[in-house]
N, CA, C and O of each residue as an XYZ file, in Angstrom:
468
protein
N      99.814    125.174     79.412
C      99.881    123.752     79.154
C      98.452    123.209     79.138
O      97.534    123.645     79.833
N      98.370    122.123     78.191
C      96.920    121.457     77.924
C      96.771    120.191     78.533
O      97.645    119.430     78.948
N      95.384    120.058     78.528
C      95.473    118.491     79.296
C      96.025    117.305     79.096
O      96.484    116.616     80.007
N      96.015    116.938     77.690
C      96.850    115.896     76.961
C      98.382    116.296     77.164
O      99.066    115.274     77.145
N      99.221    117.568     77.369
C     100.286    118.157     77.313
C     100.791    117.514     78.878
O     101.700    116.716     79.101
N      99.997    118.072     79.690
C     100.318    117.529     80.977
C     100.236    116.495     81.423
O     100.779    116.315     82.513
N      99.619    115.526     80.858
C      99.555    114.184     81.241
C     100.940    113.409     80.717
O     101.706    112.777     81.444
N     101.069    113.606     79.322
C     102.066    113.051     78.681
C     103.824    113.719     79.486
O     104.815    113.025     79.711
N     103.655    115.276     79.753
C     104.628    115.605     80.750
C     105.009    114.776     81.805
O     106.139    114.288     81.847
N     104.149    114.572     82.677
C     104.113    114.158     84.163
C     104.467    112.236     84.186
O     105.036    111.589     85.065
N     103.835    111.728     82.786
C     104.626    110.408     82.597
C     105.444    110.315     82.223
O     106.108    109.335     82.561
N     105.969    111.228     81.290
C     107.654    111.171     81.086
C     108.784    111.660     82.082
O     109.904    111.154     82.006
N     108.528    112.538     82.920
C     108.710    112.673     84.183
C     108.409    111.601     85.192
O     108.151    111.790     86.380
N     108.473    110.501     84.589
C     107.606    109.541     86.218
C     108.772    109.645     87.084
O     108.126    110.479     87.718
N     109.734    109.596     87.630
C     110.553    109.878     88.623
C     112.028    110.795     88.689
O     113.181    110.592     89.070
N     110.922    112.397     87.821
C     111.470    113.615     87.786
C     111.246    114.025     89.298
O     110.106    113.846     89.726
N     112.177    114.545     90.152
C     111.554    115.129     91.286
C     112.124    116.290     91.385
O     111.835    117.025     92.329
N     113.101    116.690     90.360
C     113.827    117.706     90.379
C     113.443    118.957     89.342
O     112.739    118.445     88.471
N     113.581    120.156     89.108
C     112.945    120.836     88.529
C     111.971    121.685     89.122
O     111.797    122.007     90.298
N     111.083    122.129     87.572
C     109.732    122.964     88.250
C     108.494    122.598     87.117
O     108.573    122.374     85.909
N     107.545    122.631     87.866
C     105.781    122.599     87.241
C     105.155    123.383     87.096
O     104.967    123.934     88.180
N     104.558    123.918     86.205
C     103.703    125.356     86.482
C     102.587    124.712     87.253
O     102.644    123.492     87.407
N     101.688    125.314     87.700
C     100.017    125.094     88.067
C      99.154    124.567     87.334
O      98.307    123.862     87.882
N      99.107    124.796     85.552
C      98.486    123.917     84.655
C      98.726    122.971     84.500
O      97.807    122.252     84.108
N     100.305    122.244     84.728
C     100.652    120.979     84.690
C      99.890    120.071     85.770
O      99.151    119.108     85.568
N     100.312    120.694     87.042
C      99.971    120.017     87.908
C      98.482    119.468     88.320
O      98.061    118.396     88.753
N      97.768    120.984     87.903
C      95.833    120.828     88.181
C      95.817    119.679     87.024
O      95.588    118.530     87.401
N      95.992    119.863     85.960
C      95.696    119.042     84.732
C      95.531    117.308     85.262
O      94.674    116.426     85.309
N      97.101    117.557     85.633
C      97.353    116.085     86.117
C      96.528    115.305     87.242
O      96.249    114.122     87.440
N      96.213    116.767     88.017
C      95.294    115.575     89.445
C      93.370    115.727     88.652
O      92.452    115.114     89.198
N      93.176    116.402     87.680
C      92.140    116.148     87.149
C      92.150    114.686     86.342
O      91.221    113.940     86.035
N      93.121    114.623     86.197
C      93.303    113.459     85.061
C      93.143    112.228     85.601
O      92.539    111.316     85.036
N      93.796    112.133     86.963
C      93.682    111.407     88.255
C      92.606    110.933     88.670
O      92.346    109.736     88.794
N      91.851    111.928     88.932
C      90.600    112.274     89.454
C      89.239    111.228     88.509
O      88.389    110.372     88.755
N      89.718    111.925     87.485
C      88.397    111.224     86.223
C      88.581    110.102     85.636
O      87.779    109.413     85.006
N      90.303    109.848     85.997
C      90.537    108.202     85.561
C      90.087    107.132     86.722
O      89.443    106.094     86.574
N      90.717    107.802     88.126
C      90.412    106.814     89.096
C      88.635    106.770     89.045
O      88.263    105.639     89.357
N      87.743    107.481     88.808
C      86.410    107.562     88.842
C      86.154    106.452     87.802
O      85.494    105.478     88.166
N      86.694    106.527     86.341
C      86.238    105.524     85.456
C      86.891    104.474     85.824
O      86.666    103.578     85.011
N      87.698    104.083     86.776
C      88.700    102.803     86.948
C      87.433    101.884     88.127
O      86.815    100.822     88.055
N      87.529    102.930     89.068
C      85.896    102.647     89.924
C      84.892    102.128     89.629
O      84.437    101.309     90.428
N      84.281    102.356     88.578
C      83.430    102.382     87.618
C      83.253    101.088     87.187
O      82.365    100.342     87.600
N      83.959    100.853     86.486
C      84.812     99.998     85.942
C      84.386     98.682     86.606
O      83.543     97.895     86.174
N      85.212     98.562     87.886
C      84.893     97.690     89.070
C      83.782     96.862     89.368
O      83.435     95.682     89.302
N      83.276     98.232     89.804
C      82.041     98.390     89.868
C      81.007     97.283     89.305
O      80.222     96.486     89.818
N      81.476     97.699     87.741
C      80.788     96.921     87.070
C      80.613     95.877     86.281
O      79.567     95.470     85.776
N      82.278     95.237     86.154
C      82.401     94.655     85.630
C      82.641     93.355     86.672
O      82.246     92.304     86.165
N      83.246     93.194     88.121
C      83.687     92.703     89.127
C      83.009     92.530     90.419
O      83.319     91.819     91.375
N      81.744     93.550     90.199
C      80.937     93.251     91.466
C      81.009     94.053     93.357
O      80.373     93.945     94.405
N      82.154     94.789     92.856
C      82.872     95.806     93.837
C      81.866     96.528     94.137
O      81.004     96.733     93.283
N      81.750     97.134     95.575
C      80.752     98.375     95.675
C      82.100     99.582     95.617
O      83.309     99.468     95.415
N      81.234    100.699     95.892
C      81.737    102.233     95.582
C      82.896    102.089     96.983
O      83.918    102.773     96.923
N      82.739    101.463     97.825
C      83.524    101.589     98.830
C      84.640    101.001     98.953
O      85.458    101.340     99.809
N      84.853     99.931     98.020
C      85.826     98.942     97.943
C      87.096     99.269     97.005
O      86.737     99.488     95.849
N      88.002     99.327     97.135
C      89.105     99.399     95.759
C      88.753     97.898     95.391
O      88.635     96.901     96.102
N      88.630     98.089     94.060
C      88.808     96.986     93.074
C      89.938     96.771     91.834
O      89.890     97.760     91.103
N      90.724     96.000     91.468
C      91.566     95.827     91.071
C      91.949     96.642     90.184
O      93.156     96.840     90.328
N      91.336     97.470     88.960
C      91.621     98.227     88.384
C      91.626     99.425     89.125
O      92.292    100.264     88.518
N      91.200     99.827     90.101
C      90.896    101.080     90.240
C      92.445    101.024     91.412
O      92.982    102.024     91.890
N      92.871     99.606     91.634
C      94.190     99.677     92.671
C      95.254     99.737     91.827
O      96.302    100.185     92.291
N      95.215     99.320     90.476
C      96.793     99.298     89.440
C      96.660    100.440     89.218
O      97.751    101.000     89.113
N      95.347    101.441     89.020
C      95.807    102.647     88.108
C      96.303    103.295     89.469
O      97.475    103.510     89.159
N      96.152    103.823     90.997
C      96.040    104.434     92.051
C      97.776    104.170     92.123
O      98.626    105.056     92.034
N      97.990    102.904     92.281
C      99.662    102.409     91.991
C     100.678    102.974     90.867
O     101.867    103.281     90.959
N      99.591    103.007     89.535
C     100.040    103.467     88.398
C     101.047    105.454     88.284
O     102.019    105.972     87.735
N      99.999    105.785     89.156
C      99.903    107.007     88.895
C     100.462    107.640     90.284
O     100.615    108.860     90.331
N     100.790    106.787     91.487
C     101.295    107.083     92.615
C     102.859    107.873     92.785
O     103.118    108.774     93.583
N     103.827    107.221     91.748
C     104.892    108.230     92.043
C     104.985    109.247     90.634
O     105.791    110.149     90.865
N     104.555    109.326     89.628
C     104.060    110.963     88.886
C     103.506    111.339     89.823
O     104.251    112.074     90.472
N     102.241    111.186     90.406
C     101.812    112.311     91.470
C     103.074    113.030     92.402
O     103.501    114.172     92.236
N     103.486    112.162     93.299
C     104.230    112.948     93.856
C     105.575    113.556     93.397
O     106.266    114.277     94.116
N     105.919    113.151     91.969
C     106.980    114.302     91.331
C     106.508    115.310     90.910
O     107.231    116.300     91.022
N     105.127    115.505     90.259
C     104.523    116.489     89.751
C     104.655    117.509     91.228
O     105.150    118.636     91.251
N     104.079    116.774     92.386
C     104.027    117.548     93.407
C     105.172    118.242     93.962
O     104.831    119.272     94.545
N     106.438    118.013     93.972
C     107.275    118.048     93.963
C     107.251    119.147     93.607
O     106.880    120.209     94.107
N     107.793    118.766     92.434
C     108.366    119.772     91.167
C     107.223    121.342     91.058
O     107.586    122.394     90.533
N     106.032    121.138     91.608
C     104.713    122.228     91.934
C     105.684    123.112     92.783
O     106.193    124.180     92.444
N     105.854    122.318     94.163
C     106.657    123.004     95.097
C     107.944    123.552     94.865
O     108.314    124.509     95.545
N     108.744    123.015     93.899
C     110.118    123.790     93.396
C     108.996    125.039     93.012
O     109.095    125.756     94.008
N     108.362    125.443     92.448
C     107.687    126.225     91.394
C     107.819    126.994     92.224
O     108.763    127.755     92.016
N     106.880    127.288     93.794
C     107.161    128.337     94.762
C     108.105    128.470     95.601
O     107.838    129.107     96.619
N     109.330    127.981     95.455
C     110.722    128.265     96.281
C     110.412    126.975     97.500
O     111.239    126.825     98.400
N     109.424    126.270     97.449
C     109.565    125.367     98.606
C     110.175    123.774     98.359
O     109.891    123.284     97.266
N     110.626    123.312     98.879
C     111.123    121.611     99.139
C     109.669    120.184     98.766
O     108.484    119.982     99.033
N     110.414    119.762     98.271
C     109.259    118.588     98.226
C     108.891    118.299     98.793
O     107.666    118.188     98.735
N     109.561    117.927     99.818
C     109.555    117.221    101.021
C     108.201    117.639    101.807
O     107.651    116.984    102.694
N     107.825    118.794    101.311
C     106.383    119.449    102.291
C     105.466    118.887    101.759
O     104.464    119.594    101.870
N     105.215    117.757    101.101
C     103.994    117.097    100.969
C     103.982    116.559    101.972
O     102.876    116.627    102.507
N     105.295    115.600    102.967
C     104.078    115.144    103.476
C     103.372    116.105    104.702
O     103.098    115.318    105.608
N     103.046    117.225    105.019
C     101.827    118.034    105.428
C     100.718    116.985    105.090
O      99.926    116.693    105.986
N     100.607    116.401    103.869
C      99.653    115.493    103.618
C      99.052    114.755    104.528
O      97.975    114.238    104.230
N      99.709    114.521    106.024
C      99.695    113.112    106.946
C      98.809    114.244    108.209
O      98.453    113.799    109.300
N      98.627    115.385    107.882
C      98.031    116.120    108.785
C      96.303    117.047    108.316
O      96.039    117.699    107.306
N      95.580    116.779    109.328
C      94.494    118.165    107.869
C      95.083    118.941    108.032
O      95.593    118.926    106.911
N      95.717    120.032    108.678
C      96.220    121.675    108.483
C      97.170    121.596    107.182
O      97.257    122.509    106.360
N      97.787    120.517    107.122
C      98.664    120.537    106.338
C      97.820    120.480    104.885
O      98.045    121.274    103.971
N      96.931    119.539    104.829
C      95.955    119.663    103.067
C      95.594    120.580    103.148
O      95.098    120.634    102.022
N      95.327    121.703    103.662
C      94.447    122.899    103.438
C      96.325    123.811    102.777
O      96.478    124.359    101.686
N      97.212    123.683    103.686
C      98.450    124.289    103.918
C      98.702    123.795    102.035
O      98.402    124.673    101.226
N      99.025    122.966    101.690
C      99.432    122.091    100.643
C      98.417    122.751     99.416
O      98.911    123.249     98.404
N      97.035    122.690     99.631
C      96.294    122.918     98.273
C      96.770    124.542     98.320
O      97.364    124.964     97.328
N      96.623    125.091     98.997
C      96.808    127.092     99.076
C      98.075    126.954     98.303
O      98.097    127.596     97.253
N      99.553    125.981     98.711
C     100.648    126.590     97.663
C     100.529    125.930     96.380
O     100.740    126.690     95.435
N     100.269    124.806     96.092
C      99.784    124.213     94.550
C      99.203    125.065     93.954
O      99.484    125.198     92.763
N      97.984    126.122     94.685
C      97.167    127.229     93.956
C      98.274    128.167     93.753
O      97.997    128.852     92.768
N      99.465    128.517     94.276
C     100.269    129.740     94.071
C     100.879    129.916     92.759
O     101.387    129.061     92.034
N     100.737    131.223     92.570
C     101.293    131.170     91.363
C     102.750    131.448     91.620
O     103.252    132.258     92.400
N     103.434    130.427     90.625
C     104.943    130.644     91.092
C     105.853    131.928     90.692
O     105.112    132.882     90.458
N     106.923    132.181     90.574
C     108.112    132.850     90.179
C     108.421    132.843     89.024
O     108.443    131.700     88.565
N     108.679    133.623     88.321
C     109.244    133.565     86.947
C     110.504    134.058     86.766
O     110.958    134.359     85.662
N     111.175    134.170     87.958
C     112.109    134.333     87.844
C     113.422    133.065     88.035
O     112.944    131.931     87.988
N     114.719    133.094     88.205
C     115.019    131.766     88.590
C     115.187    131.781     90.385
O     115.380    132.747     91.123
N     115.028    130.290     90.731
C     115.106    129.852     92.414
C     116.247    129.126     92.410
O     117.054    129.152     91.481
N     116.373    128.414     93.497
C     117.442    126.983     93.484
C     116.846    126.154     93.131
O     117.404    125.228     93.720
N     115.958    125.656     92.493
C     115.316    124.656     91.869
C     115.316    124.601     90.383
O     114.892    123.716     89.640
N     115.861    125.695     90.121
C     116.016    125.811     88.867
C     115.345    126.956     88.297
O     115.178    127.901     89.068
N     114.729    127.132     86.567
C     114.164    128.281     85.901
C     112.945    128.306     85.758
O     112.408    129.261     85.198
């Protein structure tokens, strides 16, 4: 899957939580994240008077925007390796982000799970 592929996936999915994601979907998507919230920052920044430390209004609609695709993509990552969604939130712990990025890196099953194919 390509970057434009996965982006357009993961919004048509905005409150898919069911299913599965490969790893290209998902990296794609938090890159996409990543370089939008940076230009949304930016943005702020410069157009509004915000420092780097502040959310500024654009950089809070897109963070909102993109808040529940993230966590279906994430989701649906975790169907990918036989695990529950529900293990994001590990998120609310550090052991758990270190725990969380290692299975997003996994490569999943190609076979079928209970999550589906």
């Amino acid at each position: 899957m390509n970057f434009q592929k996965s982006i357009e996936t993961c919004f048509k999915k905005y409150f898919v939580f069911d299913g599965r994601a490969k790893r290209s979907e998902f990296w794609w998507f938090v890159l996409f994240c990543f370089l939008a919230g940076a230009v949304t920052a930016f943005v702020d920044v410069i157009l509004f008077g915000f420092t780097w430390e502040q959310y500024g209004p654009m950089n809070t609609i897109f963070q909102l925007g993109v808040f529940i695709p993230s966590l279906s993509v994430g989701a649906r990552r975790l169907h990918d390796i036989n695990k529950s969604g529900w293990w994001q939130l590990l998120i609310l712990t550090i052991v758990g982000i270190i725990l969380l990025i290692i299975w997003f890196a996994s490569e999943g099953k190609n076979k079928k799970n209970k999550f589906g194919k």
